[in-house]
PDB file of C-alpha atoms in Angstrom:
ATOM      1  CA  MET D   1     -22.735 -49.191  16.548  1.00 66.00           C
ATOM      2  CA  THR D   2     -24.199 -52.552  14.921  1.00 68.00           C
ATOM      3  CA  ALA D   3     -24.421 -54.030  18.010  1.00 71.00           C
ATOM      4  CA  ALA D   4     -23.238 -53.392  22.122  1.00 75.00           C
ATOM      5  CA  ASN D   5     -20.297 -55.660  23.522  1.00 75.00           C
ATOM      6  CA  GLU D   6     -20.665 -55.155  28.053  1.00 80.00           C
ATOM      7  CA  GLN D   7     -16.784 -56.050  28.697  1.00 82.00           C
ATOM      8  CA  ARG D   8     -13.990 -53.963  26.879  1.00 83.00           C
ATOM      9  CA  GLY D   9     -12.303 -56.101  23.384  1.00 82.00           C
ATOM     10  CA  SER D  10      -9.779 -55.919  21.311  1.00 88.00           C
ATOM     11  CA  ALA D  11     -10.143 -53.472  18.401  1.00 88.00           C
ATOM     12  CA  THR D  12     -10.732 -56.166  16.029  1.00 87.00           C
ATOM     13  CA  VAL D  13     -13.696 -56.819  17.898  1.00 85.00           C
ATOM     14  CA  ALA D  14     -15.109 -53.275  18.091  1.00 84.00           C
ATOM     15  CA  GLN D  15     -14.199 -52.971  13.843  1.00 83.00           C
ATOM     16  CA  GLU D  16     -16.804 -55.646  14.117  1.00 83.00           C
ATOM     17  CA  MET D  17     -19.030 -53.493  15.994  1.00 84.00           C
ATOM     18  CA  PHE D  18     -19.476 -50.259  13.871  1.00 83.00           C
ATOM     19  CA  ALA D  19     -20.265 -49.398  10.525  1.00 84.00           C
ATOM     20  CA  GLU D  20     -18.683 -46.221   8.452  1.00 86.00           C
ATOM     21  CA  THR D  21     -21.408 -44.685   6.263  1.00 91.00           C
ATOM     22  CA  PRO D  22     -19.988 -42.225   3.896  1.00 93.00           C
ATOM     23  CA  GLU D  23     -20.924 -39.395   5.739  1.00 94.00           C
ATOM     24  CA  SER D  24     -18.251 -40.293   8.660  1.00 92.00           C
ATOM     25  CA  ILE D  25     -15.647 -41.194   5.744  1.00 93.00           C
ATOM     26  CA  GLU D  26     -16.715 -37.418   3.896  1.00 96.00           C
ATOM     27  CA  LEU D  27     -16.232 -36.350   7.290  1.00 95.00           C
ATOM     28  CA  ARG D  28     -13.383 -37.636   8.413  1.00 94.00           C
ATOM     29  CA  THR D  29     -11.514 -37.115   5.436  1.00 96.00           C
ATOM     30  CA  LYS D  30     -11.936 -33.540   5.836  1.00 96.00           C
ATOM     31  CA  GLN D  31     -10.555 -33.243   8.945  1.00 94.00           C
ATOM     32  CA  ALA D  32      -7.922 -34.644   8.450  1.00 94.00           C
ATOM     33  CA  LEU D  33      -7.054 -32.931   5.479  1.00 95.00           C
ATOM     34  CA  GLU D  34      -8.266 -29.042   7.509  1.00 92.00           C
ATOM     35  CA  ARG D  35      -5.162 -30.658  10.188  1.00 89.00           C
ATOM     36  CA  ARG D  36      -2.959 -30.487   7.080  1.00 90.00           C
ATOM     37  CA  MET D  37      -3.639 -27.892   6.211  1.00 90.00           C
ATOM     38  CA  ASN D  38      -3.363 -25.721   9.219  1.00 88.00           C
ATOM     39  CA  THR D  39      -0.247 -24.218  10.927  1.00 82.00           C
ATOM     40  CA  GLU D  40       1.514 -26.039  13.509  1.00 80.00           C
ATOM     41  CA  PRO D  41       1.271 -24.968  16.790  1.00 77.00           C
ATOM     42  CA  SER D  42       4.449 -25.530  18.270  1.00 75.00           C
ATOM     43  CA  LEU D  43       6.066 -22.698  15.015  1.00 77.00           C
ATOM     44  CA  ALA D  44       4.448 -20.045  17.697  1.00 76.00           C
ATOM     45  CA  ILE D  45       6.539 -20.515  20.010  1.00 75.00           C
ATOM     46  CA  GLU D  46       9.109 -18.736  19.620  1.00 78.00           C
ATOM     47  CA  GLN D  47      11.933 -19.058  22.940  1.00 78.00           C
ATOM     48  CA  GLY D  48      10.513 -22.687  23.701  1.00 77.00           C
ATOM     49  CA  ARG D  49      10.079 -23.010  27.641  1.00 82.00           C
ATOM     50  CA  PRO D  50      10.748 -20.630  30.142  1.00 83.00           C
ATOM     51  CA  THR D  51      14.043 -21.284  32.011  1.00 89.00           C
ATOM     52  CA  LYS D  52      14.139 -21.321  35.770  1.00 91.00           C
ATOM     53  CA  ARG D  53      15.628 -18.282  35.787  1.00 92.00           C
ATOM     54  CA  ASP D  54      13.115 -16.864  34.054  1.00 88.00           C
ATOM     55  CA  ARG D  55      10.456 -18.168  36.292  1.00 88.00           C
ATOM     56  CA  ARG D  56      12.143 -16.021  39.090  1.00 90.00           C
ATOM     57  CA  GLN D  57      12.292 -12.945  37.495  1.00 88.00           C
ATOM     58  CA  LEU D  58       8.752 -13.389  36.036  1.00 86.00           C
ATOM     59  CA  ALA D  59       7.603 -14.206  39.976  1.00 85.00           C
ATOM     60  CA  ASP D  60       9.907 -11.572  41.579  1.00 84.00           C
ATOM     61  CA  TRP D  61       8.810  -9.068  38.718  1.00 78.00           C
ATOM     62  CA  ASN D  62       5.243  -9.951  39.625  1.00 74.00           C
ATOM     63  CA  ARG D  63       5.731  -9.530  44.016  1.00 73.00           C
ATOM     64  CA  TRP D  64       7.186  -6.308  42.927  1.00 68.00           C
ATOM     65  CA  SER D  65       4.957  -4.812  40.106  1.00 63.00           C
ATOM     66  CA  ALA D  66       2.814  -2.220  41.321  1.00 63.00           C
ATOM     67  CA  SER D  67      -0.669  -2.425  40.723  1.00 60.00           C
ATOM     68  CA  VAL D  68      -4.420  -1.023  42.038  1.00 59.00           C
ATOM     69  CA  GLU D  69      -5.807  -2.968  44.709  1.00 63.00           C
ATOM     70  CA  PRO D  70      -9.639  -2.350  44.876  1.00 60.00           C
ATOM     71  CA  ASP D  71     -11.342  -0.693  47.116  1.00 54.00           C
TER      72      ASP D  71
END
């Protein structure tokens, strides 16, 4: 950071206030590569969001399931 400003400004003003170092450039490119190589979290979802019917069935199951209550 080369300067500080009390007031919120535009992106061009913000760019003038910060200087990117070779270390920060390397870290940014490394993180971008890691994000690109990792799997997409949404691909793990097989069925999507539960429907209203699914939620009701789950709530009903939770209501009537046997549970052991602590003494």
